[in-house]
Short mmCIF file of C-alpha atoms in Angstrom, two decimals:
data_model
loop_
_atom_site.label_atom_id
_atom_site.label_comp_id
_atom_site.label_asym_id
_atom_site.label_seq_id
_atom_site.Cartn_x
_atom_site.Cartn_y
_atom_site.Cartn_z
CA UNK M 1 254.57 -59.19 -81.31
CA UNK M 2 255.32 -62.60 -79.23
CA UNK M 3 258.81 -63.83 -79.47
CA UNK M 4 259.73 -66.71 -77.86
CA UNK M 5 263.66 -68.21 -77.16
CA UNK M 6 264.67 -71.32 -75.62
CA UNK M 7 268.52 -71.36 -74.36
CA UNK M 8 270.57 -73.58 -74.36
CA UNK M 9 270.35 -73.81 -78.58
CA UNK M 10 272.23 -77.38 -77.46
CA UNK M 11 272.80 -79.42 -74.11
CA UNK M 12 274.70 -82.72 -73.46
CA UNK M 13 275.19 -84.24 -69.97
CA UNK M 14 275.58 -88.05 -68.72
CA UNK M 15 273.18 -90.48 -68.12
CA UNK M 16 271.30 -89.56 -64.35
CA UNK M 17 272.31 -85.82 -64.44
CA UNK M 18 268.85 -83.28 -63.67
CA UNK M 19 268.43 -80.61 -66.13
CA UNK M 20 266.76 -77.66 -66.59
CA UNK M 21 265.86 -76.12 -70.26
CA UNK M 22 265.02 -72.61 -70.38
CA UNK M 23 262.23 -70.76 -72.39
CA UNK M 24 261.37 -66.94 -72.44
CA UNK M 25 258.75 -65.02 -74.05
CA UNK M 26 258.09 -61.39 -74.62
CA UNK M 27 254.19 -60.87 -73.82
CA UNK M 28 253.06 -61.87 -70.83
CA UNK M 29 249.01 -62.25 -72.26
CA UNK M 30 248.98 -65.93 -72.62
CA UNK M 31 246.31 -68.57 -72.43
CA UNK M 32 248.65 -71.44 -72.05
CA UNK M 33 252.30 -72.93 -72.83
CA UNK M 34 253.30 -76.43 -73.76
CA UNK M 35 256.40 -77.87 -74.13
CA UNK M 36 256.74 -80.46 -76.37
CA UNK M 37 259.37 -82.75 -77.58
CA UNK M 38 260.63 -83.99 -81.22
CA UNK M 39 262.83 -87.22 -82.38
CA UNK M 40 264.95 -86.64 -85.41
CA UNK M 41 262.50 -86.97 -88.81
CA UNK M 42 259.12 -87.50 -86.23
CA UNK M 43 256.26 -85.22 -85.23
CA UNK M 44 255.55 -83.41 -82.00
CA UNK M 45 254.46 -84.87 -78.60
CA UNK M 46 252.85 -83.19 -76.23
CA UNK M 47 254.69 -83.36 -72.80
CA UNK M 48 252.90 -80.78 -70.52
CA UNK M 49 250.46 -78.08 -70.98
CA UNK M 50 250.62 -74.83 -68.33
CA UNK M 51 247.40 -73.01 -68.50
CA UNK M 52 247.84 -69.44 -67.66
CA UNK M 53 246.30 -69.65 -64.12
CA UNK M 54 248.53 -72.34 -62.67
CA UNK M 55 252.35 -71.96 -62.01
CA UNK M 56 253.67 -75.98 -62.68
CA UNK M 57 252.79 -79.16 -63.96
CA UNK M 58 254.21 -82.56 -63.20
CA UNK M 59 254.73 -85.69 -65.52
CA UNK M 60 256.52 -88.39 -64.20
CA UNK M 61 260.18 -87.18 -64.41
CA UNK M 62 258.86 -84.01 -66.17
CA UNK M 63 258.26 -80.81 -64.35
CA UNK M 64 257.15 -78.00 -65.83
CA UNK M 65 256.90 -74.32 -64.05
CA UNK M 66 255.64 -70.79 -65.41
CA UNK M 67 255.79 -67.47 -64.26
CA UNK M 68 253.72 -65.37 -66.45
CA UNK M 69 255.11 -61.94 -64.79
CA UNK M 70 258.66 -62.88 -66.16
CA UNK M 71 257.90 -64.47 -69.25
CA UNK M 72 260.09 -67.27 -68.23
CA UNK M 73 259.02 -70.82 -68.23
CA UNK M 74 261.34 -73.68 -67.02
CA UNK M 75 261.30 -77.63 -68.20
CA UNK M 76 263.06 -79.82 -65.37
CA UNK M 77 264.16 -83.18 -66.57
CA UNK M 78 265.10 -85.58 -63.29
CA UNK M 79 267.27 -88.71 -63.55
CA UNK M 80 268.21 -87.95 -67.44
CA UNK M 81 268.20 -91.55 -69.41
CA UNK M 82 269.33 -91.74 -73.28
CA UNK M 83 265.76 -91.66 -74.29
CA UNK M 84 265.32 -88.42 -73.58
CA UNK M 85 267.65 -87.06 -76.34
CA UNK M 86 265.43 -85.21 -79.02
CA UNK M 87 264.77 -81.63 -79.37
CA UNK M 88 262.18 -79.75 -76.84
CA UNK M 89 260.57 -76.83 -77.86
CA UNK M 90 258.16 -75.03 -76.08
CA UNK M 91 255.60 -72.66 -77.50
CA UNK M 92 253.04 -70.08 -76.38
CA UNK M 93 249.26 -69.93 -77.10
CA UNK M 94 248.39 -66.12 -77.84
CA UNK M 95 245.07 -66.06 -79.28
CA UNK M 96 245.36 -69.61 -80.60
CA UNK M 97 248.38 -69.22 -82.65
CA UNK M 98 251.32 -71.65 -80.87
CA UNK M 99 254.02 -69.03 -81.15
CA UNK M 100 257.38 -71.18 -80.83
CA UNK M 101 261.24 -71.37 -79.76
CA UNK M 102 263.73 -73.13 -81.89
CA UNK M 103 264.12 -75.65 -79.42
CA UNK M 104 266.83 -77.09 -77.22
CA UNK M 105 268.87 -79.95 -78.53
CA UNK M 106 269.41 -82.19 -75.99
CA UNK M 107 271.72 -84.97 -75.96
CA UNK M 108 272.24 -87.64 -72.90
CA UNK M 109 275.14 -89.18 -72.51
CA UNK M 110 275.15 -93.04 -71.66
CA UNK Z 1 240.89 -91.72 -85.24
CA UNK Z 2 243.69 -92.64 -82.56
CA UNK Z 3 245.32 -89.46 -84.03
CA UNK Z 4 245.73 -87.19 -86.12
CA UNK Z 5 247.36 -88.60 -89.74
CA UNK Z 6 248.90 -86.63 -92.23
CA UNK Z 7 249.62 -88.01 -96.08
CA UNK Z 8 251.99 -87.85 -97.79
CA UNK Z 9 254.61 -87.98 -95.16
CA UNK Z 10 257.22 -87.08 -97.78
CA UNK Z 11 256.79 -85.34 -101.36
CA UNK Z 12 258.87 -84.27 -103.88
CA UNK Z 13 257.99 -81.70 -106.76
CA UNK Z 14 260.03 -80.15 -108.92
CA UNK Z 15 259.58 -76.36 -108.94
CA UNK Z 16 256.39 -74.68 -110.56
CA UNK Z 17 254.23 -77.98 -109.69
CA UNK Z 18 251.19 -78.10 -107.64
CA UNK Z 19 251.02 -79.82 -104.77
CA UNK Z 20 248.26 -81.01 -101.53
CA UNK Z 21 249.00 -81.94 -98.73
CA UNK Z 22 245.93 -83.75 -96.52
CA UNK Z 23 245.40 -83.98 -92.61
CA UNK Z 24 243.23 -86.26 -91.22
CA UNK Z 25 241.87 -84.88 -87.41
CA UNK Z 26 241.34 -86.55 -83.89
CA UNK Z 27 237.59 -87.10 -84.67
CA UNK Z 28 235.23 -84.66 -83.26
CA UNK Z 29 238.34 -82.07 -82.62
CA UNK Z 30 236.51 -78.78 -84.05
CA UNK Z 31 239.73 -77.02 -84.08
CA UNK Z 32 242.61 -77.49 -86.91
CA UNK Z 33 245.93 -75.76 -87.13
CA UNK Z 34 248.76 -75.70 -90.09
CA UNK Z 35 252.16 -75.33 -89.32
CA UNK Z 36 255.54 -75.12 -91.29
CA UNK Z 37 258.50 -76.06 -90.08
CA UNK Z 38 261.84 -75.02 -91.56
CA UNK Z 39 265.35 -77.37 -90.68
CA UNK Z 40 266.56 -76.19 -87.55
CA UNK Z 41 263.50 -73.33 -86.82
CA UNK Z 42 260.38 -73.74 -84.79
CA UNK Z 43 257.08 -74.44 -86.35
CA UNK Z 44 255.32 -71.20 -87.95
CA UNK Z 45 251.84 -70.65 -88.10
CA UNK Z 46 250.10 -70.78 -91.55
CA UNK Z 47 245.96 -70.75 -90.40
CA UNK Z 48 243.45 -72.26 -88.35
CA UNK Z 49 240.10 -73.62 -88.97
CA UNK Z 50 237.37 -73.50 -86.67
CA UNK Z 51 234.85 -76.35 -88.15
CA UNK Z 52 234.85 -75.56 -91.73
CA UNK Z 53 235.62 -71.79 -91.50
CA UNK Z 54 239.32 -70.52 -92.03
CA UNK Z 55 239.27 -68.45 -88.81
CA UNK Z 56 242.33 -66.93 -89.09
CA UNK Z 57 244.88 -67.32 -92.19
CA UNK Z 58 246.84 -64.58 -91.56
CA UNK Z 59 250.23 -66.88 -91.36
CA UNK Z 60 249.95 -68.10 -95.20
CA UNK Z 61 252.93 -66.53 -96.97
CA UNK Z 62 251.33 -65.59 -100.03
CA UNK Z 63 248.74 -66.19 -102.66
CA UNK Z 64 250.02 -69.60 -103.60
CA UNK Z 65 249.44 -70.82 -100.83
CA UNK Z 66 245.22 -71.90 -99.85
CA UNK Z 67 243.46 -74.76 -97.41
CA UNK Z 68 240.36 -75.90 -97.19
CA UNK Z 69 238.66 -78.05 -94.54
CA UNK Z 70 234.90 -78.69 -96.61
CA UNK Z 71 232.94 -80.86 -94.07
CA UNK Z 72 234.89 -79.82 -91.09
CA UNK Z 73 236.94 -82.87 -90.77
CA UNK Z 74 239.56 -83.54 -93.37
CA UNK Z 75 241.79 -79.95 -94.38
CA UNK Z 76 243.62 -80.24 -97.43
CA UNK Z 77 246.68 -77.84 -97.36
CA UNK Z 78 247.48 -76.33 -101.34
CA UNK Z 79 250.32 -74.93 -102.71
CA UNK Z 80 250.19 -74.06 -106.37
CA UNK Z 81 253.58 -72.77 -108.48
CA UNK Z 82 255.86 -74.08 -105.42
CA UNK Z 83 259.09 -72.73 -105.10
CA UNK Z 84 262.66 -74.26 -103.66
CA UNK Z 85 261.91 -72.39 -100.56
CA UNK Z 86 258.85 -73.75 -99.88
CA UNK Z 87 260.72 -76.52 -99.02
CA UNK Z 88 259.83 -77.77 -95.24
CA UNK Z 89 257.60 -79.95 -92.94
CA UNK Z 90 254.21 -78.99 -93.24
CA UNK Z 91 252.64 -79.76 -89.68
CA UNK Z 92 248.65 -80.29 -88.92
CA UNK Z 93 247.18 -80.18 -85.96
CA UNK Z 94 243.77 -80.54 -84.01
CA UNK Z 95 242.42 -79.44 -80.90
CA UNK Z 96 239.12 -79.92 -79.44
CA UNK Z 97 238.90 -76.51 -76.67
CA UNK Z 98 237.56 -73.76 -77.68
CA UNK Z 99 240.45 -71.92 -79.34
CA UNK Z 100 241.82 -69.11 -76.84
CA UNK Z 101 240.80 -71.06 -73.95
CA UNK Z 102 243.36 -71.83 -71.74
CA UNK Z 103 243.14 -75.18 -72.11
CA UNK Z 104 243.32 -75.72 -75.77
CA UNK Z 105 245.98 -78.38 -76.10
CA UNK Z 106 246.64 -78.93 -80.07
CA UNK Z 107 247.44 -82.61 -80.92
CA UNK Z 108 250.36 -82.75 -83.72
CA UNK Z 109 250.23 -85.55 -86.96
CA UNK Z 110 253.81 -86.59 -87.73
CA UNK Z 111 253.95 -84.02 -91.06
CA UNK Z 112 254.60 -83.73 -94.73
CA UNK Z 113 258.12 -83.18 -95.69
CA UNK Z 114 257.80 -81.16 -98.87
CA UNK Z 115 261.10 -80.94 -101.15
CA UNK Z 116 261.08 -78.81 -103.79
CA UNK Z 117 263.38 -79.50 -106.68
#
């Protein structure tokens, strides 16, 4: 069964730090991961998809990488700004199900 | 539509009532997902439509719980006899890959909140 955990639960830095959020997964048979992010009472937006072939993908100040092998995918946030606090939560497609984290609360600083 | 809408976006019942919950889809997206989302948890899959076919509902918790999607557009989520702890935000989405493809991006509505008294 897919399990999927995102560490740090929490995360606050200062304005302009980089960060990295973490998220793991137990079964390695994946189509795709996305990590998405959520404001306080909103719905989900879509940040980056990874299909299973490819290894990163790159949004503006987003960078997202996978390594399938490890179950470990990384989110890399450059130049943090206040706007980016929310909660981001990645989540795995396995045969069309999204499996999910919890997310990562993250906090920035001004 | 720009994308996908979701109505109510809050509801409050008092326990034993019926309630429906309604998702509008990106038009044309073939695919559409339900989600639940408990405070503080990820989103849990409930069941997924492929056109007007429930392809898979294996996440719905129990009996009470039944969707529909009749013209393979609009999927009304149902929830008959609710209980306190089917308190959460119900989630829709829609996605218009071919579902197991590895580029089947879902597209999320901003949800139902769903308080059960």
């Amino acid at each position: 069964k897919q399990e999927v955990t995102q560490i740090p639960a929490a995360l606050s830095v200062p304005e302009g730090e980089n960060l990295v959020l973490n998220c793991s997964f137990t079964d390695s048979a994946i189509y795709n991961l996305q990590w998405f992010r959520q404001d306080p009472g909103k719905g989900l937006t879509s940040l980056l998809l990874i299909q299973s072939s490819q290894r990163e993908q790159t949004s503006g100040r987003l960078n997202a990488s996978l390594d399938k092998s490890s179950g470990r995918s990384t989110l890399y946030i450059a130049a943090s700004q206040p706007g980016d606090s929310a909660t981001y939560l990645c989540a795995v497609d396995s045969n069309y199900q999204l499996i999910w984290g919890a997310g990562t609360k993250l906090i920035i600083k001004p | 539509g720009a994308g996908v809408s979701q109505t109510p976006s809050n509801k409050v019942t008092e326990k034993g009532k019926y309630v429906e919950l309604r998702c509008d889809p990106i038009s044309g997206h073939t695919a559409l997902y339900w989600y639940r989302q408990s405070l503080g948890q990820g989103p849990e899959f409930l069941i997924y439509f492929q056109g007007t076919g429930a392809a898979d509902d294996s996440g719905l918790p129990n009996d009470r719980f039944f969707a529909v999607r009749p013209e393979g557009s609009v999927s009304t989520l149902k929830i008959q006899r609710t209980e306190r702890g089917d308190s959460a935000v119900y989630l829709c989405a829609s996605s218009d890959g071919v579902a197991g493809g590895s580029y089947n991006e879902q597209f999320f509505g901003p949800g139902t909140r769903l308080t059960v008294l």
